PDB file of C-alpha atoms in Angstrom:
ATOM      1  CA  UNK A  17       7.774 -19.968  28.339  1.00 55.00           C
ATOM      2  CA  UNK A  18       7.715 -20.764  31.887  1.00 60.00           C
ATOM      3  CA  UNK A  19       4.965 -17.871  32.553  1.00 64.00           C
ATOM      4  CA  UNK A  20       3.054 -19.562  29.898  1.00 61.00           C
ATOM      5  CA  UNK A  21       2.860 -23.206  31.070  1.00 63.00           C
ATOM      6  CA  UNK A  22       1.742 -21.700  34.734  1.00 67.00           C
ATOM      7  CA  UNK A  23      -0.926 -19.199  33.083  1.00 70.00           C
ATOM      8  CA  UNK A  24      -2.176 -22.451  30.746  1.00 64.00           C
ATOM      9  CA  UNK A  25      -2.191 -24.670  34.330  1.00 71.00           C
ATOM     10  CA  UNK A  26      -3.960 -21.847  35.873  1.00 69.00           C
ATOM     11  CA  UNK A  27      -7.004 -21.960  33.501  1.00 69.00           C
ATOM     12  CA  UNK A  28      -7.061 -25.369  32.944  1.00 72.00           C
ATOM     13  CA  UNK A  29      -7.669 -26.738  36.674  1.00 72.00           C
ATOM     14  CA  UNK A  30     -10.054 -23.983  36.667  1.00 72.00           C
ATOM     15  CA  UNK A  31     -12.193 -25.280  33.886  1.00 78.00           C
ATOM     16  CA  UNK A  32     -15.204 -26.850  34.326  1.00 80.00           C
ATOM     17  CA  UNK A  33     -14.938 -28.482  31.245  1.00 86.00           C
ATOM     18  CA  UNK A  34     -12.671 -31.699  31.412  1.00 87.00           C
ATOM     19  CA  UNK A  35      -9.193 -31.409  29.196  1.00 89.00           C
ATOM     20  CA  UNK A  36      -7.065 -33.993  28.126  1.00 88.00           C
ATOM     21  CA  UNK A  37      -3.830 -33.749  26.034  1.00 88.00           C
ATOM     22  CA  UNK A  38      -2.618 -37.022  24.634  1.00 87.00           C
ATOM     23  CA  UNK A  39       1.166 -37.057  22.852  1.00 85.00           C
ATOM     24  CA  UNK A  40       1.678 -39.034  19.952  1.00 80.00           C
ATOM     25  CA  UNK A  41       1.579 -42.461  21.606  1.00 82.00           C
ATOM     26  CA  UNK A  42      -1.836 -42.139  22.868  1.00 82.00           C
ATOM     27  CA  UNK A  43      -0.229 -41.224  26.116  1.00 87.00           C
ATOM     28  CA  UNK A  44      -2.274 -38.979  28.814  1.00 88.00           C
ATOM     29  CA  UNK A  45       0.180 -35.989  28.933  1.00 84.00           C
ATOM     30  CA  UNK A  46      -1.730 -33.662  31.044  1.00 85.00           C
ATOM     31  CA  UNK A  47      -5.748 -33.874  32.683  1.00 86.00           C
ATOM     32  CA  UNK A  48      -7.047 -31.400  34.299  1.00 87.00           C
ATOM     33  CA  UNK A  49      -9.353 -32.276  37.795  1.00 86.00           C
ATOM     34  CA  UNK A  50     -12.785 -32.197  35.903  1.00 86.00           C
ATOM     35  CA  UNK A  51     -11.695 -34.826  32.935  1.00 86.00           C
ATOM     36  CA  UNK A  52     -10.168 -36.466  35.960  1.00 84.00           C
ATOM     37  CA  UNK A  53     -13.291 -36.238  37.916  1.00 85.00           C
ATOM     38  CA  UNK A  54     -15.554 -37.249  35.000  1.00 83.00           C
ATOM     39  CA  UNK A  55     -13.519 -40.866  34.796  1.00 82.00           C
ATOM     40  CA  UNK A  56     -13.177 -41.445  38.311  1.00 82.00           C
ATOM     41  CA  UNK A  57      -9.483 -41.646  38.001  1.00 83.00           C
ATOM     42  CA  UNK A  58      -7.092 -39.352  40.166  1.00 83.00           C
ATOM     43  CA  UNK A  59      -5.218 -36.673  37.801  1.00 79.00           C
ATOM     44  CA  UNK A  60      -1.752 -38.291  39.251  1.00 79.00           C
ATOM     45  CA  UNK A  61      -2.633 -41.657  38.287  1.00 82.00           C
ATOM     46  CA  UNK A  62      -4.082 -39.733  34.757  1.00 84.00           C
ATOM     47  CA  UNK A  63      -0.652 -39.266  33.116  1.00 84.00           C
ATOM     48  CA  UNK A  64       1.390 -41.966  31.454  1.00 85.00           C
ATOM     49  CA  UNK A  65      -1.412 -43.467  30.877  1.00 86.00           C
ATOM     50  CA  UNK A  66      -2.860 -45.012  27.389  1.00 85.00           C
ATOM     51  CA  UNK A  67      -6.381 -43.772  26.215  1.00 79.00           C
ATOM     52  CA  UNK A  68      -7.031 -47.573  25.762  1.00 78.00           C
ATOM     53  CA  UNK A  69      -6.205 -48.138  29.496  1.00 81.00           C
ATOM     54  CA  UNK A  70      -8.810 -45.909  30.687  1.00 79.00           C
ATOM     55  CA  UNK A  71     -11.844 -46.479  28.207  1.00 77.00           C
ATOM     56  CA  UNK A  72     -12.739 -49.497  26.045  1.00 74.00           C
ATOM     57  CA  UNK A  73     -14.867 -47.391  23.728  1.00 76.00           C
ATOM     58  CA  UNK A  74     -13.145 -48.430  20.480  1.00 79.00           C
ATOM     59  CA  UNK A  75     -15.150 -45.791  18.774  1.00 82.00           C
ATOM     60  CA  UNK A  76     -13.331 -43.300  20.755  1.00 83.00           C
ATOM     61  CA  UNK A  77      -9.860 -44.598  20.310  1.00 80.00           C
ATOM     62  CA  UNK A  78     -10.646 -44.539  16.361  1.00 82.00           C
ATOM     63  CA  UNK A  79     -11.461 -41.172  16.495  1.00 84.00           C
ATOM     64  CA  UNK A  80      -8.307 -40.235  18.183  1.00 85.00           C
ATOM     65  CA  UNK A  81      -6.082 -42.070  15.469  1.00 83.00           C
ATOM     66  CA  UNK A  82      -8.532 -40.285  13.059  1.00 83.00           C
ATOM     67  CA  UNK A  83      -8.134 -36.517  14.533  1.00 85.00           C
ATOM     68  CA  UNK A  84      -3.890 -37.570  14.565  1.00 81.00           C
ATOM     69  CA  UNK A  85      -3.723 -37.161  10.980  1.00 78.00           C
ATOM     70  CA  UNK A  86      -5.474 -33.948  10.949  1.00 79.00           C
ATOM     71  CA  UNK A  87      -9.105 -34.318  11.265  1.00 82.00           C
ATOM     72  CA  UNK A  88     -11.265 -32.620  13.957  1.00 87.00           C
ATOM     73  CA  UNK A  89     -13.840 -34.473  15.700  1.00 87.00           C
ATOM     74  CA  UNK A  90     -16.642 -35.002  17.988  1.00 88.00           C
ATOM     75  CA  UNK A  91     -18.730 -37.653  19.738  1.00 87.00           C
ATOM     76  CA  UNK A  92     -20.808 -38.441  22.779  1.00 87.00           C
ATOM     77  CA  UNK A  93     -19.336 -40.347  26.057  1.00 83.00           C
ATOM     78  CA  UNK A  94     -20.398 -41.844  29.205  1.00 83.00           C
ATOM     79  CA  UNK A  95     -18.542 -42.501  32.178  1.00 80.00           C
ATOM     80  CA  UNK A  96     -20.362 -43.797  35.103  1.00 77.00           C
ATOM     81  CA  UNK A  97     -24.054 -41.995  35.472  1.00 79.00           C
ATOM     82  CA  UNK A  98     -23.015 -38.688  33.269  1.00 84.00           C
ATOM     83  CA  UNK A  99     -22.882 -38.197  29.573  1.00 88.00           C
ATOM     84  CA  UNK A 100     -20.221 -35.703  28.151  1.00 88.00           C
ATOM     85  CA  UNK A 101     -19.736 -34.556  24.169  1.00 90.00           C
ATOM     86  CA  UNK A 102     -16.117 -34.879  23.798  1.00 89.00           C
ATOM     87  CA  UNK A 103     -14.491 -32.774  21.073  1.00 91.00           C
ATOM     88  CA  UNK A 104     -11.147 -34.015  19.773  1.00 90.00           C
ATOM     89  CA  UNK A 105      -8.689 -31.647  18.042  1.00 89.00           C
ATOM     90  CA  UNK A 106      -5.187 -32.126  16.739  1.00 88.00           C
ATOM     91  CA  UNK A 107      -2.051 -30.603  17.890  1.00 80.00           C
ATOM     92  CA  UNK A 108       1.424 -30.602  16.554  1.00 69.00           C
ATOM     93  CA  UNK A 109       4.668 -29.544  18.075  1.00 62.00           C
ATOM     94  CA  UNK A 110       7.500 -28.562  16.645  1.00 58.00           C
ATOM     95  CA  UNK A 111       9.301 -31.728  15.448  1.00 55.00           C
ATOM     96  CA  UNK A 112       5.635 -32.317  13.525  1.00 51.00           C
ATOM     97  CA  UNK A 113       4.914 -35.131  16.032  1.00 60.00           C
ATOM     98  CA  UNK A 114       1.117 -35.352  16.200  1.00 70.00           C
ATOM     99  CA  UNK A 115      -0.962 -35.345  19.661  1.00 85.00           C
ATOM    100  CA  UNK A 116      -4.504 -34.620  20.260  1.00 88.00           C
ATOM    101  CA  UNK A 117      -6.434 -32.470  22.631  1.00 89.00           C
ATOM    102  CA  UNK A 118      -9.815 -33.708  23.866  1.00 90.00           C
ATOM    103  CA  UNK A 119     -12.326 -31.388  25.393  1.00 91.00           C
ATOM    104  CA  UNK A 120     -15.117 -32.442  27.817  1.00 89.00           C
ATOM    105  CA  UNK A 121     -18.797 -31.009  28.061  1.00 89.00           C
ATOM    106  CA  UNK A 122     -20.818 -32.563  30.104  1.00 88.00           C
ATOM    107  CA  UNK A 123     -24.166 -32.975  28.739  1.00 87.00           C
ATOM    108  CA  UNK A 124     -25.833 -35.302  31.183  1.00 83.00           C
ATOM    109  CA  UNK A 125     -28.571 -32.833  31.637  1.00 80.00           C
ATOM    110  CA  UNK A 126     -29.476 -32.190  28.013  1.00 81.00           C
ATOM    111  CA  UNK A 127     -29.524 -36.200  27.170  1.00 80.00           C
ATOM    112  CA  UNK A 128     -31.604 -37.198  30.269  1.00 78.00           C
ATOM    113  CA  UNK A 129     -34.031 -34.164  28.855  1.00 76.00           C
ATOM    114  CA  UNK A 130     -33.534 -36.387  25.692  1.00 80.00           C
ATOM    115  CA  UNK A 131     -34.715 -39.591  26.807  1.00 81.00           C
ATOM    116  CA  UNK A 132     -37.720 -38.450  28.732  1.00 77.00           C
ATOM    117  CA  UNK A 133     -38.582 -36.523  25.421  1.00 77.00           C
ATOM    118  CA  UNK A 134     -38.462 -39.648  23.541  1.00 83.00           C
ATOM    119  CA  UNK A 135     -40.234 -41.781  26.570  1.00 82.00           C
ATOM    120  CA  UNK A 136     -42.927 -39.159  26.635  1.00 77.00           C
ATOM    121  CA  UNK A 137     -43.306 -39.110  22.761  1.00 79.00           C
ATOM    122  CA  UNK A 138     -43.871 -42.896  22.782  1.00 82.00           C
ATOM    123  CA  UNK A 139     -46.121 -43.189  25.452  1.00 80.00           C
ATOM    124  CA  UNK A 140     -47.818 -39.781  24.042  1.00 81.00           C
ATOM    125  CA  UNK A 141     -48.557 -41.702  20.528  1.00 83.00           C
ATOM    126  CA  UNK A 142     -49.490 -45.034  22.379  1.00 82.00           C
ATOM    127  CA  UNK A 143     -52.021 -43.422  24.490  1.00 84.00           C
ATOM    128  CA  UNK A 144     -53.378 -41.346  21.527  1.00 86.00           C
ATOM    129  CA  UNK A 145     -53.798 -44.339  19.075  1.00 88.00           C
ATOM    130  CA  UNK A 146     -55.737 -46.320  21.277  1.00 85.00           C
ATOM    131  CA  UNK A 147     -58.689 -44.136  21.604  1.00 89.00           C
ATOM    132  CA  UNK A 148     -58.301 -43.003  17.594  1.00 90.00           C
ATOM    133  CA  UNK A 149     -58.371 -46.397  16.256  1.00 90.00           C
ATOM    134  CA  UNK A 150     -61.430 -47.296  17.997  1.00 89.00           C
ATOM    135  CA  UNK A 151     -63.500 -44.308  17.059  1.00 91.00           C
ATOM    136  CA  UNK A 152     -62.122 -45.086  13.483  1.00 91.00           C
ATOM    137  CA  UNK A 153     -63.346 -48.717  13.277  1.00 90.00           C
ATOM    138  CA  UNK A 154     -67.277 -47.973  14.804  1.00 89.00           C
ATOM    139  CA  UNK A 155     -66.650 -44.753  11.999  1.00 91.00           C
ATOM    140  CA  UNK A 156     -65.732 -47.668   9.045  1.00 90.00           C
ATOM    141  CA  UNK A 157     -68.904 -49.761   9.889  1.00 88.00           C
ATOM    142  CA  UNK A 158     -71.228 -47.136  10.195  1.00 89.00           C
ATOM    143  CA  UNK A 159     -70.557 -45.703   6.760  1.00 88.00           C
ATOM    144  CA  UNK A 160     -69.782 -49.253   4.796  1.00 88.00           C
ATOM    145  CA  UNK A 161     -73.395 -49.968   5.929  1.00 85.00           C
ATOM    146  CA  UNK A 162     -72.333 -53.210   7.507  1.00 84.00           C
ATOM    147  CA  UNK A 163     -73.211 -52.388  10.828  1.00 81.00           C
ATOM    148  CA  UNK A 164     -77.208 -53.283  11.842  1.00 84.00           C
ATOM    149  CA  UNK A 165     -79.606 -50.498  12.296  1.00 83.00           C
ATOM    150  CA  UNK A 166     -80.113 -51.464  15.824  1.00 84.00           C
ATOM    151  CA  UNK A 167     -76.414 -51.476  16.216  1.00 85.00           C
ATOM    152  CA  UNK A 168     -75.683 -47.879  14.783  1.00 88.00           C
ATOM    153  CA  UNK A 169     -76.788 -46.374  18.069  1.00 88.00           C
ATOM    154  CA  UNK A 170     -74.328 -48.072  20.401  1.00 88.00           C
ATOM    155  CA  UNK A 171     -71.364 -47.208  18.179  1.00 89.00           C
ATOM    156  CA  UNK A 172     -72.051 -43.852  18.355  1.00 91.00           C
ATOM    157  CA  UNK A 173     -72.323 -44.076  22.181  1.00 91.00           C
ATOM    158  CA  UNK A 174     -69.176 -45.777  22.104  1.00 90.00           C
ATOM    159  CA  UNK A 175     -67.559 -43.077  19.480  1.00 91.00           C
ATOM    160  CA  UNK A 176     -69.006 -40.209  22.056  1.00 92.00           C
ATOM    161  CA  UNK A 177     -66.877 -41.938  25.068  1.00 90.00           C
ATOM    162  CA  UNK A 178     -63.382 -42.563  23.627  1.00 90.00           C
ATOM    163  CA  UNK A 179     -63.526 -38.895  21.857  1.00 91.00           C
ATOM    164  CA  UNK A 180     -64.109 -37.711  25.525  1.00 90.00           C
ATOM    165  CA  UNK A 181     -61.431 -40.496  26.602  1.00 87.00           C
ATOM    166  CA  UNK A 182     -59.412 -38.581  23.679  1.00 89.00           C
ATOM    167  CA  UNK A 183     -59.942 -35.059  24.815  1.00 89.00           C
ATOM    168  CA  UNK A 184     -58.799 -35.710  28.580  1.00 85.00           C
ATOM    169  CA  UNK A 185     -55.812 -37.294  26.929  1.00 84.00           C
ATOM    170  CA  UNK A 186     -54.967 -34.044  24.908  1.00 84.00           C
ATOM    171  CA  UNK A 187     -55.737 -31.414  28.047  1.00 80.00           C
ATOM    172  CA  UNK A 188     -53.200 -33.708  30.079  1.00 77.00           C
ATOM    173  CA  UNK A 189     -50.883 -33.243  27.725  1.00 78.00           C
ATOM    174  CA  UNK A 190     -51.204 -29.476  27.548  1.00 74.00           C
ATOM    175  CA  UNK A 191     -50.993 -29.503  31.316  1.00 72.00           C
ATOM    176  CA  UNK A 192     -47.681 -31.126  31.364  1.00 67.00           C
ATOM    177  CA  UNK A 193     -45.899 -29.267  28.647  1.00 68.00           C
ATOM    178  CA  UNK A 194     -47.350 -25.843  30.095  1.00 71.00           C
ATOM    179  CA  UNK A 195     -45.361 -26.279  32.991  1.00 77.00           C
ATOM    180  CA  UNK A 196     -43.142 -23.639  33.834  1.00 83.00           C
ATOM    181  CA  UNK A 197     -40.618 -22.119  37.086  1.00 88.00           C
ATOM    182  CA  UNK A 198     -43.354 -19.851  38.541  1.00 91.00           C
ATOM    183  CA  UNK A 199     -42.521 -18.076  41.618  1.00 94.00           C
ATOM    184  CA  UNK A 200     -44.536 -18.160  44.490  1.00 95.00           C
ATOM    185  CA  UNK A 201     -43.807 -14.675  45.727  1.00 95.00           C
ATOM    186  CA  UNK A 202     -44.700 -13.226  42.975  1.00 94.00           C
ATOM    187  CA  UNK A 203     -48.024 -15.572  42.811  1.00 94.00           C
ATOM    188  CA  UNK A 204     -48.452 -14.374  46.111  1.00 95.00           C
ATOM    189  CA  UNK A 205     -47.992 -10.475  45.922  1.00 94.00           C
ATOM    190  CA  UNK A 206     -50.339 -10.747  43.124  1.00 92.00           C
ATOM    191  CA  UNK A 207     -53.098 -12.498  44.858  1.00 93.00           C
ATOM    192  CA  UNK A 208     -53.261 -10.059  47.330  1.00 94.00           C
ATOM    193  CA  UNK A 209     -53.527  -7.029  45.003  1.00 91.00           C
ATOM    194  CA  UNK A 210     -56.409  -9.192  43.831  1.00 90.00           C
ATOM    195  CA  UNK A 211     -57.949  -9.346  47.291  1.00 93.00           C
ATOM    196  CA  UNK A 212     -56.710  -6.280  49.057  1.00 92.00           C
ATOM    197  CA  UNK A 213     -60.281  -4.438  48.727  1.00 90.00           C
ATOM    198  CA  UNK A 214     -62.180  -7.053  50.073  1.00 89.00           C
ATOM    199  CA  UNK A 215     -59.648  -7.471  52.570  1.00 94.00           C
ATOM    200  CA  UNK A 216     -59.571  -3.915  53.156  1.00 93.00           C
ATOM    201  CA  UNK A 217     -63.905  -3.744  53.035  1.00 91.00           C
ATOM    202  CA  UNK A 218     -63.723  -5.814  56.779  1.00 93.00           C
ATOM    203  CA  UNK A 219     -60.368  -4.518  57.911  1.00 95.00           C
ATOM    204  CA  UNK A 220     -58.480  -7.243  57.338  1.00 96.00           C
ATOM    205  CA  UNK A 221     -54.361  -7.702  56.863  1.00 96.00           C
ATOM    206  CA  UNK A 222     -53.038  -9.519  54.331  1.00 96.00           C
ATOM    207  CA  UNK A 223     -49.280  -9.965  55.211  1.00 96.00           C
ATOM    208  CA  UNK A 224     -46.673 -11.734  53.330  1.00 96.00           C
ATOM    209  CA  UNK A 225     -43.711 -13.719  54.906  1.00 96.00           C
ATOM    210  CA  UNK A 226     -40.452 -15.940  53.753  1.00 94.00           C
ATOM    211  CA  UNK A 227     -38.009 -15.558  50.971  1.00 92.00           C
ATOM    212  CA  UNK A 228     -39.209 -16.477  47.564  1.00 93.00           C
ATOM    213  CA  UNK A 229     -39.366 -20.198  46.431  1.00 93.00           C
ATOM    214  CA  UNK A 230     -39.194 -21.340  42.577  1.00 92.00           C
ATOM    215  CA  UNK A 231     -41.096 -24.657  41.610  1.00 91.00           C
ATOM    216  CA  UNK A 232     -41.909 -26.591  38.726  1.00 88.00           C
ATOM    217  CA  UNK A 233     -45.944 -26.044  37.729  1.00 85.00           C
ATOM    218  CA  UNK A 234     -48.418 -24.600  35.799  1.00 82.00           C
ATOM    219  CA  UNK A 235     -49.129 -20.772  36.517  1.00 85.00           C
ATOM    220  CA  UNK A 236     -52.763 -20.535  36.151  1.00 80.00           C
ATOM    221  CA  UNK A 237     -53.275 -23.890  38.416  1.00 82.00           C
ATOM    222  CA  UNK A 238     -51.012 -22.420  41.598  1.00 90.00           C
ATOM    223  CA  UNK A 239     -52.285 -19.131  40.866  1.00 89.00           C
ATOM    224  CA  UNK A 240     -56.040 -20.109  41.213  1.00 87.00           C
ATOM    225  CA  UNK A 241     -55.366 -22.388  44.467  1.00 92.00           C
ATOM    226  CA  UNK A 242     -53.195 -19.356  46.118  1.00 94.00           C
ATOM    227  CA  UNK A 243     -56.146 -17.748  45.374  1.00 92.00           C
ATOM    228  CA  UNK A 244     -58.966 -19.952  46.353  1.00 93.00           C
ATOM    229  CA  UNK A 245     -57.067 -20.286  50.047  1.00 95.00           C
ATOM    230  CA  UNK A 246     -56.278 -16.658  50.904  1.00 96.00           C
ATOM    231  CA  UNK A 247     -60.459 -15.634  49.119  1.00 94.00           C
ATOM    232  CA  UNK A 248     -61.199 -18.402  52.126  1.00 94.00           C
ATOM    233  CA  UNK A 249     -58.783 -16.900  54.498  1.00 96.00           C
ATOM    234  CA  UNK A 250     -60.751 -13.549  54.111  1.00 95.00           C
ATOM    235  CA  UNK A 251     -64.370 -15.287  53.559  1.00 93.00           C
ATOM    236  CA  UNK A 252     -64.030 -16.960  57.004  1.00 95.00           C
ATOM    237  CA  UNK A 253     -62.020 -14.911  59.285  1.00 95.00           C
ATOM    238  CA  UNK A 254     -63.084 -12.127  61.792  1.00 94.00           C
ATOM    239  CA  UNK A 255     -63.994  -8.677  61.268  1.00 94.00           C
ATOM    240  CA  UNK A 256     -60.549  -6.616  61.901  1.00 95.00           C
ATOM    241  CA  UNK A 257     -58.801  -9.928  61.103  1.00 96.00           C
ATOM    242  CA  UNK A 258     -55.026 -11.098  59.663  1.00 96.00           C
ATOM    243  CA  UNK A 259     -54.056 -13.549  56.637  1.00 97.00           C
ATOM    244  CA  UNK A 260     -51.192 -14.785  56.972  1.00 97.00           C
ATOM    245  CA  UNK A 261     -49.419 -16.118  53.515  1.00 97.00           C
ATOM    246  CA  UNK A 262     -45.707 -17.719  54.353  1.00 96.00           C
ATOM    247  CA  UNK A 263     -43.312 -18.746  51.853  1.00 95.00           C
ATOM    248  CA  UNK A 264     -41.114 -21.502  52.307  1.00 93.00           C
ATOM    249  CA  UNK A 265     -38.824 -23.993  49.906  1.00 92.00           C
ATOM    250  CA  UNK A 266     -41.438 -25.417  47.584  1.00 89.00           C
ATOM    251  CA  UNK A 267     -44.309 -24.565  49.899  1.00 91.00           C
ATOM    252  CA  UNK A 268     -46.513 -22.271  50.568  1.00 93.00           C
ATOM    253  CA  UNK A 269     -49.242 -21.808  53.704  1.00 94.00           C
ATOM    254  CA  UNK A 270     -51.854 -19.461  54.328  1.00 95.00           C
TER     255      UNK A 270
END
């Protein structure tokens, strides 16, 4: 039994998913460092304590005097900056005397991603309705025939500029959500297969330095300006020349 409790110890402090054992009072039993962690509360000061002592969330304490008579559960927390989806499970001990387990993910990640999903929906649909709505209403006058003869030509000026207004809109969008973790060495090693003959056609090095950085972007866009710089670098150097493309956290130089 003994060899138990220390192998269970073991794996719990070496979670990084926070664990919490309540007995059947709603007691803290046991808390490993990451639950600990995640409320800001030391694990020594942890036990003893009521679930109602360290979190107001009635919802959660509901759910715990749900899950006591036998019903698993789930729900999302936050403590401080970080969100965590807590899973709540029952446990009984010999004498049939409930308790409840409560396991920790944090999540904080996944619902920021979330929310700027949602903010970029909403300003997506705001920006997109603007131009739509006025190329509908010129549309509506033109074919009811209330709009004047003279008139008819302006509209359609004025249709011709928000559906290019419109079209901007929808490549900016398609820039941002083609954005990908592109990695500049291997941008750069392809660049200069690109480039090694006309390199090579004025005996010119092309030589590659630094360890390879990851960023945030859109391929064809860091591709082409890679490009574009080290084309120049050859374009304008001397006969018998170097390039030299260096590599450094999020940056690149040539």
């Amino acid at each position: 039994v003994a060899a138990h409790k220390l192998r269970f110890s073991a794996i719990a402090e070496n979670m990084n998913e926070g664990l919490i054992i309540l007995n059947s009072d709603e007691r803290i039993s046991s808390a490993n460092e990451s639950a600990a962690e995640a409320i800001g509360i030391p694990c020594t000061e942890l036990k003893g304590k009521k679930l109602s002592e360290i979190c107001d969330n009635k919802w959660l304490v509901a759910n715990v005097r749900k899950v006591e008579q036998g019903k698993k559960s789930n729900m999302t927390l936050s403590f401080g900056e970080k969100t965590y989806q807590v899973f709540l499970s029952p446990v009984l001990d010999k004498e049939n005397r409930g308790g409840v387990i409560l396991l920790m993910f944090d999540i904080s990640e996944k619902a920021q991603a979330e929310q700027m999903r949602r903010e970029f929906s909403a300003n997506v649909s705001h920006e997109l309705k603007t131009p739509l709505t006025t190329i509908r209403g010129y549309a509506q006058l033109i074919n009811s025939g209330i709009a004047k003869e003279d008139d008819v030509l302006g509209f359609t000026q004025k249709i011709e500029k928000e559906s290019g207004r419109l079209i901007t809109l929808i490549e900016d969008i398609i820039e941002v959500l083609e954005k990908q973790k592109v990695s500049l060495k291997t941008v750069a090693k392809d660049v200069i297969e690109r480039l090694q003959m006309r390199a090579s056609a004025r005996g010119i090095t092309i030589a590659l330095h630094g360890e390879d950085s990851t960023v945030l972007g859109n391929l064809s866009h860091i591709t082409e300006l890679m490009y574009n710089l080290t084309d120049n670098a050859i374009k304008y150097n001397k006969e018998n020349g170097r390039v030299d493309i260096t590599i450094r956290p999020n940056q690149i130089s040539v």
